[in-house]
Amino acid sequence: SAVISQKPSRDICQRGTSLTIQCQVDSQVTMMFWYRQQPGQSLTLIATANQGSEATYESGFVIDKFPISRPNLTFSTLTVSNMSPEDSSIYLCSAPLAGAADTQYFGPGTRLTVL
Amino acid sequence: DQQVKQNSPSLSVQEGRISILNCDYTNSMFDYFLWYKKYPAEGPTFLISISSIKDKNEDGRFTVFLNKSAKHLSLHIVPSQPGDSAVYFCAALARGYTGNQFYFGTGTSLTVIP
């Protein structure tokens, strides 16, 4: 299975600032995904990060708020911009196992608290 | 609209007994289902899956049952162990022209009491 790491593991940020979360996969993957899990909620897909093209955002999420980079097949970043307390959440990146697109593997998550 | 639902937010079971976690879905186009386990401060870990062409898949202590007519799946853990205490998410896969999309339930927190 793919090994996925994320940095930072947690952060406490001030309102109005931005935070960039990094996701590293130990093998090349075509698609990487960014999810958000708010307290007591399910995992909600923010966007799909495609290497070499613009990320595809889900309804309710926009590029200005959550810009994504995908510079190569093993790395992606998600920025949470102009943060408010409502952005406090766990942010997770995921990728399918190479050759098995039916299963998502997740990073450990980034726990963000916005004051 | 929540297409995958886990109606029990929590479940407590004695060690050695069976744990049954339930999941319902609404979209008949889902054809692959997964269960994930999540410990605090960790990301979800893939546990077991089932294709819609099957009604049962077993892996050690874990068995997933699928009832397509009822749009219901369940995860059975036998025997339950204290290390099984975690939040369990069910997920369903929808296949689209632009790629696969996963839909997750809200999770069930399982506590196995020693």
Short mmCIF file of C-alpha atoms in Angstrom, two decimals:
data_model
loop_
_atom_site.label_atom_id
_atom_site.label_comp_id
_atom_site.label_asym_id
_atom_site.label_seq_id
_atom_site.Cartn_x
_atom_site.Cartn_y
_atom_site.Cartn_z
CA SER A 1 0.00 0.00 0.00
CA ALA A 2 1.08 3.60 -0.56
CA VAL A 3 2.66 5.43 2.36
CA ILE A 4 1.39 8.97 2.64
CA SER A 5 2.79 11.65 4.92
CA GLN A 6 1.51 15.11 5.72
CA LYS A 7 3.03 18.23 7.25
CA PRO A 8 2.25 19.83 9.60
CA SER A 9 0.42 17.33 11.76
CA ARG A 10 -1.34 20.14 13.55
CA ASP A 11 -1.36 23.92 13.76
CA ILE A 12 -3.09 26.74 15.55
CA CYS A 13 -3.54 29.80 13.38
CA GLN A 14 -4.90 33.30 13.68
CA ARG A 15 -7.94 34.45 11.77
CA GLY A 16 -7.08 35.98 8.39
CA THR A 17 -3.82 34.09 7.91
CA SER A 18 -3.12 31.21 5.51
CA LEU A 19 -1.68 27.75 6.04
CA THR A 20 -0.14 25.44 3.47
CA ILE A 21 -0.38 21.70 4.07
CA GLN A 22 2.02 19.36 2.32
CA CYS A 23 1.31 15.80 1.24
CA GLN A 24 3.97 13.35 0.10
CA VAL A 25 3.31 9.90 -1.38
CA ASP A 26 6.04 7.29 -1.53
CA SER A 27 5.08 6.19 -5.05
CA GLN A 28 3.92 7.95 -8.17
CA VAL A 29 0.16 8.37 -8.36
CA THR A 30 -1.92 10.02 -11.03
CA MET A 31 -4.55 11.51 -8.75
CA MET A 32 -4.37 12.86 -5.24
CA PHE A 33 -7.34 14.00 -3.22
CA TRP A 34 -7.87 16.51 -0.44
CA TYR A 35 -10.60 15.95 2.16
CA ARG A 36 -11.87 17.85 5.15
CA GLN A 37 -13.38 16.31 8.26
CA GLN A 38 -15.16 18.80 10.45
CA PRO A 39 -16.04 17.79 14.01
CA GLY A 40 -18.75 15.12 14.02
CA GLN A 41 -18.94 15.09 10.24
CA SER A 42 -18.00 12.67 7.51
CA LEU A 43 -15.05 13.13 5.19
CA THR A 44 -15.89 15.75 2.59
CA LEU A 45 -13.94 15.90 -0.67
CA ILE A 46 -12.51 19.35 -1.32
CA ALA A 47 -10.77 18.75 -4.63
CA THR A 48 -8.91 16.33 -6.84
CA ALA A 49 -5.32 17.27 -7.58
CA ASN A 50 -4.18 16.23 -11.03
CA GLN A 51 -0.56 16.45 -12.02
CA GLY A 52 -0.04 18.89 -14.87
CA SER A 53 -3.50 20.42 -14.79
CA GLU A 54 -5.74 22.52 -12.60
CA ALA A 55 -7.31 20.89 -9.59
CA THR A 56 -10.97 19.95 -9.83
CA TYR A 57 -13.02 21.42 -6.99
CA GLU A 58 -16.20 20.05 -5.50
CA SER A 59 -19.32 22.09 -5.04
CA GLY A 60 -18.87 24.57 -2.21
CA PHE A 61 -15.09 24.79 -2.53
CA VAL A 62 -13.25 27.36 -4.63
CA ILE A 63 -9.69 27.80 -5.78
CA ASP A 64 -9.27 31.21 -4.17
CA LYS A 65 -9.99 29.75 -0.75
CA PHE A 66 -8.21 26.41 -1.21
CA PRO A 67 -5.47 26.75 -3.82
CA ILE A 68 -3.79 23.45 -4.64
CA SER A 69 -0.47 22.66 -6.22
CA ARG A 70 0.57 19.36 -7.81
CA PRO A 71 4.10 19.86 -9.11
CA ASN A 72 4.86 16.16 -9.61
CA LEU A 73 3.39 12.67 -9.24
CA THR A 74 4.35 12.25 -5.57
CA PHE A 75 3.58 15.63 -4.00
CA SER A 76 0.74 18.08 -3.50
CA THR A 77 -0.06 21.07 -1.31
CA LEU A 78 -3.34 22.51 -0.10
CA THR A 79 -3.48 26.09 1.16
CA VAL A 80 -6.29 27.22 3.43
CA SER A 81 -6.46 30.95 2.74
CA ASN A 82 -7.80 33.86 4.81
CA MET A 83 -8.78 31.48 7.56
CA SER A 84 -11.74 31.84 9.86
CA PRO A 85 -12.75 29.68 12.86
CA GLU A 86 -15.13 27.78 10.54
CA ASP A 87 -12.05 26.37 8.78
CA SER A 88 -11.03 24.51 11.94
CA SER A 89 -10.99 20.93 10.82
CA ILE A 90 -8.87 17.91 10.02
CA TYR A 91 -7.48 18.07 6.50
CA LEU A 92 -6.54 14.78 4.86
CA CYS A 93 -4.85 13.93 1.62
CA SER A 94 -5.35 10.58 -0.05
CA ALA A 95 -4.33 8.64 -3.10
CA PRO A 96 -5.33 5.33 -4.60
CA LEU A 97 -2.95 2.42 -4.59
CA ALA A 98 -1.11 2.22 -7.88
CA GLY A 99 -3.06 -0.14 -10.11
CA ALA A 100 -6.03 -0.27 -7.72
CA ALA A 101 -8.04 2.90 -8.17
CA ASP A 102 -10.90 1.49 -6.12
CA THR A 103 -9.20 1.99 -2.76
CA GLN A 104 -8.12 5.26 -1.19
CA TYR A 105 -5.19 5.44 1.19
CA PHE A 106 -5.01 8.37 3.54
CA GLY A 107 -2.32 10.46 5.11
CA PRO A 108 -2.33 10.99 8.89
CA GLY A 109 -4.17 14.28 8.60
CA THR A 110 -3.49 17.87 9.63
CA ARG A 111 -5.51 19.15 12.57
CA LEU A 112 -6.11 22.87 12.07
CA THR A 113 -7.47 25.18 14.74
CA VAL A 114 -8.27 28.77 13.79
CA LEU A 115 -8.63 31.25 16.62
CA ASP B 1 -27.61 15.18 0.83
CA GLN B 2 -25.86 12.35 2.66
CA GLN B 3 -25.71 9.40 0.27
CA VAL B 4 -23.96 7.13 2.77
CA LYS B 5 -25.35 6.99 6.27
CA GLN B 6 -24.18 5.48 9.50
CA ASN B 7 -27.05 6.00 11.88
CA SER B 8 -25.29 4.80 15.01
CA PRO B 9 -22.69 7.33 16.15
CA SER B 10 -21.37 4.97 18.81
CA LEU B 11 -21.35 1.32 19.84
CA SER B 12 -20.00 -0.47 22.92
CA VAL B 13 -19.25 -4.19 22.94
CA GLN B 14 -17.66 -6.56 25.42
CA GLU B 15 -14.32 -8.07 24.47
CA GLY B 16 -14.80 -11.43 22.72
CA ARG B 17 -18.30 -10.61 21.53
CA ILE B 18 -19.38 -9.66 18.03
CA SER B 19 -19.39 -6.04 16.89
CA ILE B 20 -21.84 -5.16 14.12
CA LEU B 21 -21.51 -1.81 12.44
CA ASN B 22 -24.18 -0.77 9.96
CA CYS B 23 -24.25 1.45 6.91
CA ASP B 24 -27.02 2.45 4.50
CA TYR B 25 -26.74 4.10 1.12
CA THR B 26 -29.15 5.70 -1.28
CA ASN B 27 -27.41 5.65 -4.67
CA SER B 28 -27.98 2.42 -6.60
CA MET B 29 -25.04 3.33 -8.87
CA PHE B 30 -22.54 2.58 -6.11
CA ASP B 31 -20.79 -0.66 -7.01
CA TYR B 32 -17.93 -0.89 -4.53
CA PHE B 33 -17.94 -0.41 -0.80
CA LEU B 34 -15.18 0.00 1.74
CA TRP B 35 -14.71 0.15 5.48
CA TYR B 36 -12.06 2.28 7.10
CA LYS B 37 -10.86 2.39 10.68
CA LYS B 38 -9.61 5.61 12.23
CA TYR B 39 -7.69 6.05 15.45
CA PRO B 40 -7.41 9.50 17.04
CA ALA B 41 -4.70 11.67 15.47
CA GLU B 42 -4.31 9.28 12.54
CA GLY B 43 -5.78 9.16 9.06
CA PRO B 44 -8.37 6.53 8.11
CA THR B 45 -6.89 3.10 7.42
CA PHE B 46 -8.41 0.84 4.80
CA LEU B 47 -9.89 -2.28 6.41
CA ILE B 48 -11.97 -4.33 4.00
CA SER B 49 -14.02 -3.87 0.85
CA ILE B 50 -16.73 -5.59 -1.15
CA SER B 51 -17.84 -5.43 -4.74
CA SER B 52 -21.52 -5.18 -5.55
CA ILE B 53 -21.35 -8.53 -7.33
CA LYS B 54 -20.76 -10.20 -3.97
CA ASP B 55 -22.82 -10.36 -0.81
CA LYS B 56 -20.03 -11.28 1.58
CA ASN B 57 -16.31 -10.76 1.95
CA GLU B 58 -14.25 -12.10 4.81
CA ASP B 59 -10.77 -11.23 6.04
CA GLY B 60 -9.78 -12.79 9.32
CA ARG B 61 -11.97 -11.42 12.09
CA PHE B 62 -13.63 -8.95 9.74
CA THR B 63 -16.58 -9.77 7.48
CA VAL B 64 -18.55 -7.33 5.37
CA PHE B 65 -22.07 -8.20 4.24
CA LEU B 66 -23.85 -6.42 1.41
CA ASN B 67 -27.61 -6.42 0.86
CA LYS B 68 -28.14 -4.59 -2.42
CA SER B 69 -31.91 -4.78 -2.38
CA ALA B 70 -31.94 -3.05 1.00
CA LYS B 71 -29.00 -0.79 0.10
CA HIS B 72 -27.38 -1.85 3.33
CA LEU B 73 -23.99 -3.13 4.34
CA SER B 74 -22.59 -4.19 7.65
CA LEU B 75 -19.20 -4.93 9.14
CA HIS B 76 -18.91 -7.79 11.60
CA ILE B 77 -15.91 -8.09 13.90
CA VAL B 78 -15.59 -11.43 15.67
CA PRO B 79 -14.21 -11.72 18.28
CA SER B 80 -13.94 -8.05 19.20
CA GLN B 81 -10.70 -6.94 20.83
CA PRO B 82 -9.87 -3.77 22.79
CA GLY B 83 -7.52 -2.72 19.96
CA ASP B 84 -10.54 -2.57 17.67
CA SER B 85 -11.74 0.52 19.55
CA ALA B 86 -11.77 3.24 16.89
CA VAL B 87 -14.06 5.17 14.60
CA TYR B 88 -15.26 3.13 11.61
CA PHE B 89 -16.27 4.80 8.36
CA CYS B 90 -18.08 3.11 5.53
CA ALA B 91 -17.54 4.45 2.04
CA ALA B 92 -19.10 3.89 -1.35
CA LEU B 93 -17.56 4.33 -4.75
CA ALA B 94 -19.25 6.01 -7.69
CA ARG B 95 -17.54 5.69 -11.05
CA GLY B 96 -17.64 8.70 -13.34
CA TYR B 97 -16.21 9.75 -16.64
CA THR B 98 -13.70 11.98 -14.89
CA GLY B 99 -12.71 9.42 -12.29
CA ASN B 100 -13.85 7.65 -9.16
CA GLN B 101 -15.51 9.51 -6.31
CA PHE B 102 -15.84 8.22 -2.79
CA TYR B 103 -18.70 9.02 -0.45
CA PHE B 104 -18.19 8.54 3.26
CA GLY B 105 -20.55 8.01 6.16
CA THR B 106 -20.24 10.03 9.36
CA GLY B 107 -18.60 7.20 11.25
CA THR B 108 -19.41 4.94 14.19
CA SER B 109 -17.22 5.06 17.26
CA LEU B 110 -16.67 1.52 18.53
CA THR B 111 -15.56 0.88 22.09
CA VAL B 112 -14.55 -2.66 23.02
CA ILE B 113 -14.69 -3.09 26.76
CA PRO B 114 -12.06 -5.43 28.24
#
